[in-house]
Amino acid sequence: MSVELWVAIIAGALALAAPLVLAGIGEGFVERAGRINLGIEGMMIMGALTGVWAGSLAGPLAGLVAGLLVGLVLAVVMNLLVYRLHANEIVIGLGITMLGLGLSTYLYQLWVPSGQTNVAVATVPRVDLGPLSELPVVGPILFGQSPLVYLAVVLLVVAWAVMRFTRFGLAVQAVGTDPASAALRGVRVERTGASALLIGGALAGLGGAVITVGTIGSFTPDITAGRGYIVLAVVIMGRSRPIGIALGALLFAFLQSFALLSQSTSLQLPSELYQSLPYLVTLVVLVITSRSQMRRLFKTVRPA
Amino acid sequence: MRALDRRRWVLTAAVVVSIILIAGALIVFAGADPLLGLQGLVDGVSSSPYRIGEVLVGAVPIGIVALTLIPALRAGVFSVGAEGQIVVGAIFATAAVFAVNRTLDGAAPALLLWIAGFVAGAVGGGLMALLPAFLAVRWRVNEILSTLLLNYLAAGFLGWTLRTWLATDAETATPQSDELPDAASLPSLIPGTRAHWGILLVVVLAVVFLVWQRSAASTRLSVFASRPKLALRLGATRSRTVYSTMLVSGLGAGVVGWIQVAGVNDRLLSSVSGGVGFSGIAVALLGALAPIGIVAAALFFSALTAGAVGMQSATGTVPSSIAEVIKGVLLMGVACIAAYQRRPAAVVAPAEPVVADAPDGPDAPGPIATAEAEEARA
């Protein structure tokens, strides 16, 4: 395999990782706050659809904002049902996903009836980094990316700083580790959990919009193809830490990019194997990380 | 079950009204007349014996998956792997039927082919379920995620299977296997429809689980979901609970794989699971993990799908995916109602939530609510 192919694979991996990282940052907050959002898939696909819809009306930036807002709205609904009506968070999450997948398909089929050509929108324009992007190998990988990849990196740093240095970040962690003592110390447990979920929902919607407005420029039903669940796996693998999330997302995206691009080369392996590889490796990494988490737990329970 | 209190009635009414409103709004948004849509829905379900048969055919796989999920969900083991288990069960069943048929030179009796398909399907689904169970017991890998990832691997395996060792030689538009021998297909139960004998299996399973519900084992699982340590004293270890409950759901899903091949399509198709696995979870929760409720919910889900197709053809504009939206809203609504009943809310809580400690009582909705209670006490 040539250098050009590897450059294309890695550059593609960064682009594929961006939505996973964005949604993963949000889910990182949710899980640090001791909650779980199984509705990410539904929020992402609704974000992907509204991203294209708003993008076709008012440009890619509007698409991103619309995606973010849709995710936020779904998170508000989820919060209402879980906190006000005390419904089970897992079931509501699954319900949000079912709703999102169904509604996005429904609205899309109304918007673009079958037989008509798909709506294509402008994607977020690349910024011209001049001579940097002409550097060999590094140029196309690091400096030829969509601005959304850089946005993901910036948000990673912001999330890390928020978690580490702000009152809100500390409250989230306190609520996640020991809600009872956090409450005793004056942290508003419910409100903190709700805020975390709202961040998670907004970023999931944004992540969905990034898939369509960022790279593809059009919507098809089931375009997220389980990425919402991959985000969950990535966040658990990365133990909700920004670095871990980024690494997990990069691993999955790299294998996906590899699968996409290496099919064109003449490697004598079935294409299904390539397509399954990201899921297989994610599962293996999930096993490995769960195992070491277990060891850590045992150490705290029974000090050697 | 407790007497229904007023608040629950209000909640139930609110769910029904909001579903009607949402459905109406979606139909109007599509530019169609809601009454015409409703008529199309009713026609799609009941206009001919064939249509009624379609509802039954659709309810069979969902019902079996949901019924065999009862033990797992009761124990708080949240497997979402039915999709992949159906796929592997279908592959195993198809391969076994062809193998038996070939060894007997195409003269295999129907009964033998049915048994071969049934057993092979169950084995395939069961094996596919034991892997995430093992990972969950041994390394505490979250079973929601492992089963989800395994679904994708099963889909890849199916794609490869239909391209290579089970692919038909005939030129076809979609990847598929050869047609099963005639003797292997399940005979139809109602003439002129696709309704087959698999329906009886749903009835049998419903009765079995009705009886099982009254057993000590069933109670142990509920205790396991809410108080694992107490369950241990009753003899329900974590490993035994996870293995047995996931195995039951895997066997059920595997048999569904066989039924879809032998009863509905007569061949292995890449669409064999068709979202049945996920509908099964929703239906199990919708039926509050009670066999009768699940059978009713499975019929309702299937009728919604069939009715939405009727609505699409009657109005010409309303996409049939409206059924999925209604199902999602319904699931969330029922989860809210269930929160007012004691049991189901605790039952569907995960045994090992990714979040934090398991709720320590059947009433505790989660660690956060516990904290709120602490706050109130302080």
XYZ file of C-alpha atoms in Angstrom:
682
model
C 0.000 0.000 0.000
C 1.337 3.360 -1.012
C 1.981 6.412 1.118
C -0.792 8.319 -0.649
C -3.301 5.679 0.353
C -2.254 5.806 3.991
C -2.459 9.601 3.935
C -5.965 9.342 2.504
C -6.938 6.739 5.117
C -5.684 8.801 8.055
C -7.116 12.067 6.748
C -10.428 10.258 6.218
C -10.228 8.856 9.735
C -9.993 12.346 11.237
C -13.056 13.439 9.289
C -14.992 10.330 10.332
C -13.918 10.767 13.958
C -15.210 14.349 14.263
C -18.912 13.489 14.801
C -17.990 10.668 17.176
C -15.773 12.976 19.206
C -18.378 15.741 19.376
C -21.177 13.425 20.500
C -18.682 11.606 22.718
C -17.718 14.787 24.579
C -21.391 15.327 25.389
C -21.934 11.746 26.473
C -18.783 12.057 28.566
C -20.519 14.733 30.651
C -23.655 12.583 30.886
C -21.760 9.557 32.132
C -19.574 11.517 34.530
C -22.825 12.783 36.014
C -23.868 9.185 36.573
C -26.453 9.015 33.852
C -26.697 7.324 30.474
C -28.233 8.478 27.218
C -29.316 5.619 24.974
C -31.074 8.143 22.747
C -27.851 9.408 21.134
C -28.558 7.504 17.932
C -31.990 9.141 17.628
C -30.615 12.588 18.482
C -27.786 12.204 15.966
C -30.012 11.173 13.099
C -32.476 13.989 13.798
C -29.515 16.364 13.891
C -28.322 14.943 10.582
C -31.716 15.519 8.946
C -32.344 19.021 10.285
C -28.751 19.872 9.470
C -29.387 19.190 5.798
C -32.796 20.842 5.901
C -31.595 24.080 7.520
C -28.422 23.877 5.465
C -30.431 23.892 2.261
C -32.300 26.991 3.442
C -29.573 29.092 4.996
C -26.178 27.526 4.538
C -24.038 25.041 6.429
C -23.648 27.106 9.599
C -27.409 27.250 10.059
C -27.448 23.512 9.505
C -25.045 22.953 12.365
C -27.014 25.230 14.691
C -30.276 23.498 13.753
C -28.774 20.103 14.452
C -27.576 21.285 17.842
C -31.011 22.674 18.702
C -32.831 19.487 17.712
C -30.551 17.431 19.947
C -31.206 19.901 22.735
C -34.978 19.643 22.322
C -34.872 15.833 22.434
C -32.711 16.017 25.566
C -35.272 18.356 27.164
C -38.005 15.816 26.414
C -35.868 13.059 27.879
C -35.198 15.104 31.006
C -38.888 15.855 31.491
C -39.858 12.207 31.242
C -37.039 10.945 33.441
C -37.121 13.597 36.174
C -40.727 14.791 36.193
C -42.451 11.503 35.421
C -39.708 9.243 36.850
C -39.638 7.034 33.782
C -36.749 4.625 33.317
C -33.820 6.332 31.645
C -32.791 3.312 29.554
C -36.282 2.744 28.186
C -36.755 6.427 27.411
C -33.389 6.449 25.666
C -34.401 3.503 23.493
C -37.718 5.262 22.832
C -35.955 8.462 21.755
C -33.819 6.428 19.370
C -36.874 4.686 17.889
C -38.640 8.020 17.581
C -35.639 9.727 16.003
C -35.057 6.958 13.448
C -38.763 6.848 12.562
C -39.346 10.587 12.460
C -36.243 11.349 10.408
C -37.278 8.733 7.838
C -40.847 10.058 7.810
C -39.909 13.688 7.355
C -37.255 12.853 4.796
C -39.682 10.806 2.705
C -42.109 13.737 2.729
C -39.375 16.155 1.804
C -37.820 13.998 -0.900
C -40.428 11.499 -2.156
C -38.947 8.308 -3.565
C -37.942 8.684 -7.189
C -36.846 12.274 -6.780
C -33.204 13.154 -6.705
C -31.695 13.629 -3.271
C -31.260 17.138 -1.884
C -27.590 18.084 -1.800
C -26.376 21.003 0.294
C -23.098 22.859 0.477
C -20.770 21.424 3.090
C -18.826 23.548 5.538
C -16.114 25.213 3.436
C -12.516 24.338 4.089
C -10.344 27.118 5.371
C -7.316 27.898 3.288
C -4.249 27.326 5.392
C -1.926 28.314 2.559
C 1.524 26.762 2.599
C 0.751 24.530 5.630
C -1.606 22.331 3.655
C 1.013 21.799 1.001
C 3.454 20.139 3.383
C 4.115 16.556 2.367
C 2.130 13.869 4.293
C 1.391 16.089 7.302
C -0.266 18.765 5.184
C -3.217 16.815 3.839
C -3.701 14.980 7.143
C -3.602 17.860 9.594
C -4.204 20.991 7.563
C -6.513 19.870 4.790
C -9.397 19.083 7.107
C -12.852 20.546 7.440
C -13.025 23.236 10.158
C -15.324 20.861 12.042
C -12.388 18.600 12.800
C -10.654 21.563 14.407
C -13.885 22.394 16.225
C -13.878 18.893 17.693
C -10.311 19.358 18.915
C -11.134 22.733 20.457
C -14.192 21.354 22.204
C -12.129 18.476 23.563
C -9.825 20.960 25.267
C -12.768 23.030 26.477
C -14.484 19.938 27.903
C -11.290 18.917 29.676
C -10.903 22.386 31.186
C -14.557 22.605 32.210
C -14.392 19.230 33.895
C -11.177 20.027 35.658
C -11.380 23.669 36.652
C -14.957 24.857 36.831
C -17.514 24.589 39.584
C -19.924 22.924 37.158
C -17.369 20.286 36.171
C -16.650 19.432 39.770
C -20.372 19.273 40.514
C -20.873 16.850 37.625
C -18.151 14.568 38.937
C -19.450 14.780 42.504
C -22.956 13.888 41.383
C -21.625 10.989 39.368
C -19.498 9.459 42.084
C -21.568 10.067 45.206
C -24.870 11.861 44.717
C -25.815 11.637 48.385
C -22.762 13.462 49.699
C -22.860 15.893 46.791
C -26.400 16.797 47.817
C -25.313 17.234 51.417
C -22.659 19.669 50.270
C -25.199 21.791 48.477
C -24.851 20.508 44.922
C -28.169 20.469 43.142
C -28.079 16.866 42.017
C -31.061 16.866 39.699
C -30.198 20.123 38.026
C -26.585 19.100 37.452
C -27.645 15.795 35.912
C -30.149 17.608 33.722
C -27.549 20.118 32.527
C -25.162 17.292 31.669
C -27.862 15.595 29.612
C -28.693 18.851 27.812
C -25.020 19.265 26.873
C -24.970 15.643 25.762
C -28.097 16.058 23.645
C -26.940 19.276 22.010
C -23.561 17.805 21.119
C -25.175 14.596 19.837
C -27.395 16.682 17.552
C -24.367 18.684 16.449
C -22.454 15.458 15.812
C -25.302 14.254 13.623
C -25.326 17.514 11.679
C -21.564 17.223 11.228
C -22.065 13.883 9.447
C -24.286 15.472 6.811
C -23.325 19.154 6.654
C -19.681 18.457 7.389
C -18.739 15.895 4.783
C -21.538 14.180 2.862
C -23.856 17.089 2.060
C -27.025 15.012 1.875
C -29.261 12.824 4.017
C -30.407 9.238 3.613
C -32.460 7.272 6.148
C -30.279 5.412 8.646
C -27.271 7.521 7.660
C -25.937 7.360 11.229
C -25.804 3.533 10.964
C -25.378 2.865 14.668
C -22.795 5.597 15.284
C -24.802 6.716 18.323
C -24.124 3.394 19.963
C -20.500 3.493 18.901
C -20.299 6.803 20.760
C -21.515 5.037 23.898
C -18.918 2.307 23.458
C -16.200 4.862 22.833
C -17.120 6.847 25.949
C -17.135 3.744 28.133
C -13.829 2.640 26.627
C -12.355 6.082 27.224
C -13.749 6.156 30.775
C -15.536 9.424 29.966
C -12.183 11.270 29.798
C -11.668 13.583 26.800
C -8.372 11.935 25.804
C -9.840 8.453 26.071
C -12.882 9.461 24.055
C -10.695 10.996 21.355
C -8.495 7.898 21.146
C -11.466 5.548 21.024
C -13.164 7.606 18.330
C -9.955 7.764 16.317
C -9.495 4.009 16.524
C -13.007 3.310 15.285
C -12.804 5.983 12.595
C -9.397 4.762 11.433
C -10.690 1.227 10.934
C -13.766 2.561 9.153
C -11.666 4.720 6.882
C -9.352 1.772 6.296
C -12.327 -0.419 5.375
C -13.674 2.191 2.963
C -10.417 2.790 1.170
C -8.746 -0.595 1.214
C -11.658 -2.210 -0.574
C -10.478 -0.538 -3.730
C -7.059 -2.110 -3.439
C -6.579 -5.751 -4.302
C -6.169 -7.335 -0.902
C -7.432 -10.894 -0.998
C -9.861 -10.655 1.891
C -13.666 -10.523 1.850
C -15.029 -6.989 2.008
C -17.388 -7.960 4.839
C -14.350 -8.566 7.014
C -13.191 -4.982 6.508
C -16.648 -3.628 7.230
C -16.898 -5.696 10.410
C -13.422 -4.781 11.593
C -14.335 -1.486 13.367
C -17.068 -3.219 15.365
C -14.868 -6.234 16.137
C -11.950 -4.121 17.350
C -14.290 -1.875 19.361
C -15.637 -4.984 21.070
C -12.140 -6.263 21.806
C -11.042 -2.902 23.223
C -14.238 -2.755 25.260
C -13.360 -6.149 26.736
C -9.799 -5.080 27.515
C -10.794 -1.814 29.157
C -13.623 -3.412 31.132
C -11.115 -5.925 32.403
C -8.615 -3.394 33.655
C -11.428 -1.387 35.202
C -12.336 -4.536 37.080
C -8.778 -4.974 38.306
C -8.779 -1.397 39.536
C -12.005 -2.003 41.368
C -10.601 -5.082 43.047
C -7.554 -3.152 44.151
C -9.673 -0.578 45.919
C -11.812 -3.239 47.544
C -9.000 -5.479 48.707
C -5.671 -3.658 48.947
C -2.852 -6.146 48.428
C -51.207 -5.338 40.944
C -52.422 -2.347 42.896
C -55.661 -0.604 42.215
C -55.264 1.974 39.520
C -55.029 5.370 41.058
C -56.347 8.539 39.528
C -52.988 9.879 38.538
C -52.268 6.809 36.475
C -55.524 7.213 34.620
C -54.656 10.802 33.830
C -51.241 9.709 32.628
C -52.673 6.914 30.479
C -55.181 9.297 28.950
C -52.414 11.806 28.304
C -50.348 9.161 26.501
C -53.284 8.082 24.333
C -54.213 11.678 23.524
C -50.649 12.658 22.697
C -50.250 9.653 20.385
C -53.465 10.596 18.570
C -52.356 14.222 18.356
C -48.886 13.355 17.097
C -50.234 10.886 14.545
C -52.821 13.434 13.409
C -50.236 16.175 13.164
C -47.915 13.973 11.131
C -50.718 13.043 8.730
C -51.821 16.649 8.334
C -48.202 17.671 7.850
C -48.042 15.174 4.999
C -50.990 16.989 3.447
C -53.472 14.164 3.903
C -56.867 13.883 5.560
C -56.504 12.225 8.994
C -59.850 10.444 8.638
C -58.842 9.015 5.284
C -55.567 7.963 6.888
C -57.430 6.266 9.713
C -59.581 4.431 7.216
C -56.468 3.304 5.360
C -55.030 2.095 8.658
C -58.110 0.019 9.422
C -58.244 -1.331 5.863
C -54.573 -2.212 5.971
C -55.195 -4.404 8.984
C -58.576 -5.954 8.282
C -59.743 -5.544 4.695
C -59.088 -9.170 3.727
C -58.160 -12.493 5.332
C -54.768 -12.090 3.702
C -54.196 -8.794 5.520
C -55.222 -10.339 8.844
C -52.817 -13.164 8.098
C -50.047 -10.625 7.501
C -50.652 -9.116 10.934
C -50.346 -12.575 12.497
C -47.209 -13.373 10.480
C -45.608 -10.128 11.587
C -46.542 -10.686 15.225
C -44.971 -14.166 15.457
C -41.262 -13.217 15.420
C -41.800 -10.112 17.569
C -43.857 -12.130 20.040
C -41.306 -14.940 20.344
C -38.407 -12.538 20.806
C -40.336 -10.514 23.390
C -41.571 -13.564 25.320
C -38.122 -15.120 25.568
C -36.751 -11.768 26.730
C -38.976 -11.896 29.833
C -36.420 -13.625 32.104
C -33.536 -11.390 31.001
C -35.448 -8.142 31.431
C -36.913 -9.345 34.712
C -33.386 -9.885 35.970
C -32.382 -6.475 34.643
C -30.100 -7.976 31.983
C -30.543 -5.602 29.087
C -29.503 -7.550 26.020
C -30.244 -5.943 22.677
C -28.680 -8.751 20.685
C -31.821 -10.394 19.309
C -31.111 -8.976 15.842
C -27.769 -10.739 15.596
C -29.086 -13.902 17.225
C -31.910 -14.085 14.669
C -29.358 -13.723 11.874
C -27.056 -16.460 13.176
C -30.025 -18.718 13.957
C -31.302 -18.246 10.410
C -27.892 -19.062 8.908
C -27.515 -22.192 11.048
C -31.075 -23.320 10.280
C -30.673 -22.808 6.538
C -27.361 -24.658 6.486
C -28.776 -27.527 8.554
C -31.862 -27.927 6.362
C -29.721 -28.065 3.217
C -27.259 -30.469 4.838
C -29.982 -32.882 5.982
C -31.701 -32.676 2.643
C -28.481 -33.423 0.805
C -27.533 -36.409 2.976
C -30.941 -37.972 2.344
C -30.790 -37.138 -1.380
C -33.736 -34.770 -1.273
C -36.068 -37.383 0.201
C -35.986 -36.067 3.769
C -39.374 -36.136 5.486
C -40.829 -32.751 6.452
C -40.748 -33.498 10.168
C -37.016 -34.200 10.086
C -36.326 -30.971 8.206
C -38.405 -28.990 10.686
C -36.590 -30.503 13.627
C -33.225 -29.886 11.970
C -34.101 -26.243 11.276
C -35.557 -25.667 14.724
C -32.625 -27.209 16.577
C -29.956 -25.601 14.401
C -31.628 -22.193 14.675
C -31.856 -22.488 18.453
C -28.206 -23.588 18.669
C -27.072 -20.673 16.503
C -29.034 -18.089 18.476
C -27.979 -19.660 21.756
C -24.283 -19.620 20.876
C -24.584 -16.008 19.760
C -26.124 -15.139 23.147
C -23.580 -17.032 25.250
C -20.696 -14.889 24.017
C -21.952 -11.552 25.443
C -23.104 -13.435 28.557
C -19.575 -14.746 28.998
C -18.101 -11.270 28.472
C -20.568 -9.787 30.957
C -19.875 -12.403 33.627
C -16.135 -12.687 33.167
C -15.072 -9.121 32.469
C -18.192 -7.112 33.216
C -18.472 -5.903 29.638
C -21.687 -3.917 29.408
C -24.112 -6.270 27.680
C -26.008 -3.504 25.874
C -22.842 -2.521 24.037
C -21.440 -6.007 23.430
C -24.722 -7.298 21.999
C -25.036 -4.198 19.803
C -21.558 -4.619 18.385
C -22.204 -8.340 17.853
C -25.290 -7.434 15.806
C -23.010 -5.686 13.312
C -20.656 -8.657 13.248
C -23.607 -10.985 12.609
C -24.730 -8.746 9.746
C -21.237 -8.942 8.259
C -21.263 -12.741 8.637
C -24.645 -12.896 6.895
C -23.407 -10.719 4.035
C -20.387 -12.972 3.558
C -22.549 -16.114 3.835
C -24.931 -14.911 1.141
C -22.029 -14.079 -1.129
C -20.141 -17.322 -0.662
C -21.075 -20.659 0.901
C -24.872 -20.322 1.000
C -25.303 -18.116 -2.066
C -27.714 -19.249 -4.745
C -26.380 -20.025 -8.208
C -29.363 -18.331 -9.809
C -29.128 -14.723 -10.965
C -30.965 -12.617 -8.383
C -31.332 -8.922 -7.735
C -30.604 -9.242 -4.000
C -28.190 -11.625 -2.313
C -30.029 -14.745 -1.176
C -29.697 -18.477 -0.667
C -31.285 -21.215 -2.738
C -34.928 -21.852 -2.040
C -35.479 -24.366 0.764
C -36.884 -27.774 -0.252
C -40.678 -27.724 -0.215
C -40.868 -30.182 2.650
C -38.865 -27.810 4.878
C -41.318 -24.919 4.783
C -43.854 -24.530 7.513
C -47.358 -25.260 6.179
C -49.790 -22.399 6.223
C -52.342 -22.359 8.977
C -55.047 -20.298 7.290
C -55.439 -21.074 3.570
C -54.843 -18.126 1.273
C -52.623 -16.284 3.748
C -49.001 -16.462 4.784
C -50.024 -17.255 8.379
C -48.093 -20.406 9.300
C -47.863 -22.873 12.163
C -45.255 -20.769 13.935
C -48.183 -18.988 15.577
C -48.733 -22.053 17.740
C -45.243 -21.634 19.132
C -46.179 -18.159 20.379
C -49.206 -19.620 22.151
C -47.118 -22.395 23.697
C -44.444 -19.936 24.848
C -47.066 -17.598 26.315
C -48.534 -20.466 28.352
C -45.097 -21.637 29.453
C -44.161 -18.174 30.669
C -47.548 -17.733 32.364
C -46.799 -20.832 34.436
C -43.157 -19.875 34.910
C -44.143 -16.462 36.236
C -45.530 -18.137 39.338
C -42.340 -20.092 39.985
C -39.666 -19.389 42.544
C -37.095 -18.950 39.769
C -39.050 -16.024 38.382
C -39.189 -14.345 41.771
C -35.466 -14.898 42.259
C -34.804 -12.981 39.041
C -36.876 -10.023 40.227
C -34.977 -10.070 43.492
C -31.724 -10.248 41.558
C -32.659 -7.108 39.638
C -33.367 -5.082 42.758
C -31.164 -6.672 45.441
C -28.363 -8.819 44.003
C -26.962 -9.646 47.425
C -30.264 -10.964 48.723
C -30.652 -12.936 45.495
C -27.301 -14.577 46.134
C -28.649 -15.985 49.396
C -31.623 -17.338 47.458
C -29.195 -19.131 45.176
C -29.157 -16.764 42.196
C -25.518 -16.062 41.448
C -24.678 -13.394 38.937
C -23.103 -15.784 36.467
C -25.941 -18.297 36.576
C -28.535 -15.536 36.191
C -26.830 -13.835 33.253
C -26.025 -17.086 31.437
C -29.474 -18.630 31.833
C -31.512 -15.537 30.969
C -29.402 -14.580 27.948
C -29.452 -18.197 26.766
C -33.257 -18.286 26.865
C -33.498 -15.101 24.806
C -30.839 -16.391 22.403
C -32.656 -19.685 21.867
C -35.883 -17.805 21.186
C -34.248 -15.416 18.728
C -32.482 -18.298 16.967
C -35.781 -20.124 16.503
C -37.221 -16.907 15.092
C -34.407 -16.985 12.533
C -35.522 -20.463 11.465
C -39.202 -19.450 11.391
C -38.508 -16.425 9.194
C -36.604 -18.616 6.739
C -38.877 -21.675 6.756
C -42.218 -20.000 7.356
C -42.104 -16.648 5.610
C -39.397 -16.214 2.984
C -38.580 -19.863 2.064
C -34.986 -18.742 1.637
C -32.307 -16.880 3.526
C -32.362 -13.158 2.743
C -30.133 -10.364 3.980
C -33.238 -8.734 5.498
C -34.026 -11.783 7.631
C -33.993 -9.961 10.993
C -35.725 -6.824 9.695
C -35.695 -4.853 12.943
C -37.588 -7.603 14.763
C -34.992 -7.722 17.521
C -35.498 -4.101 18.503
C -39.279 -4.299 18.192
C -39.099 -7.323 20.481
C -37.550 -5.294 23.298
C -40.091 -2.528 22.889
C -42.934 -5.064 22.874
C -41.613 -6.841 25.968
C -41.511 -3.535 27.835
C -44.850 -2.472 26.400
C -46.430 -5.700 27.631
C -44.986 -4.993 31.103
C -43.132 -8.339 30.889
C -46.431 -10.208 31.239
C -47.089 -12.942 28.616
C -50.639 -11.878 27.755
C -49.609 -8.237 27.557
C -46.700 -9.141 25.301
C -48.860 -11.147 22.891
C -51.293 -8.231 22.700
C -48.462 -5.735 22.224
C -46.864 -7.875 19.499
C -50.181 -8.012 17.630
C -50.525 -4.264 18.086
C -47.022 -3.549 16.768
C -47.549 -5.790 13.778
C -50.957 -4.248 13.114
C -49.395 -0.765 13.249
C -46.839 -1.756 10.622
C -49.471 -3.354 8.386
C -51.907 -0.504 8.966
C -49.307 2.111 8.116
C -48.763 0.399 4.763
C -52.518 0.605 4.220
C -52.436 4.262 5.197
C -49.678 4.930 2.705
C -51.637 3.405 -0.152
C -54.922 5.039 0.888
C -53.566 8.573 1.191
C -50.740 8.307 -1.312
C -48.614 10.755 0.648
C -48.221 9.518 4.234
C -45.008 7.436 4.416
C -45.464 4.124 6.213
C -42.567 5.018 8.512
C -45.205 6.829 10.588
C -45.579 3.454 12.344
C -42.043 3.730 13.740
C -42.725 7.198 15.135
C -45.882 5.973 16.876
C -44.003 2.972 18.291
C -41.328 5.216 19.760
C -43.859 7.575 21.342
C -45.832 4.607 22.634
C -42.755 3.058 24.238
C -41.900 6.296 26.025
C -45.490 6.798 27.120
C -45.711 3.309 28.555
C -42.410 3.810 30.366
C -43.949 6.853 32.055
C -47.070 4.908 33.009
C -44.949 2.016 34.234
C -43.136 4.392 36.555
C -46.382 4.592 38.484
C -46.653 0.866 38.886
C -44.237 -0.532 41.363
C -42.988 -3.586 39.587
C -42.151 -2.875 35.947
C -40.165 0.234 36.787
C -37.818 -1.778 38.970
C -37.887 -4.741 36.668
C -36.570 -2.856 33.688
C -33.759 -1.212 35.605
C -30.390 -2.562 34.489
C -28.658 -5.010 36.800
C -25.367 -3.294 36.284
C -26.017 0.195 35.023
C -23.151 1.952 33.383
C -24.054 4.833 35.622
C -23.466 3.868 39.228
C -24.697 1.460 41.865
C -27.883 -0.448 41.253
C -30.988 1.007 42.842
C -31.270 -0.480 46.293
C -34.991 -0.967 46.427
C -37.836 -1.691 44.074
C -39.062 1.860 44.482
C -35.792 3.647 43.963
C -35.670 5.006 40.421
C -31.924 5.486 40.626
C -29.001 6.915 42.495
C -30.034 10.459 41.752
C -33.456 10.055 43.281
C -31.843 8.411 46.291
C -29.726 11.482 46.672
C -32.795 13.659 46.505
C -34.337 11.608 49.273
C -31.188 12.113 51.335
C -31.428 15.793 50.660
C -35.002 15.865 51.875
C -34.068 13.988 55.020
C -31.125 16.248 55.821
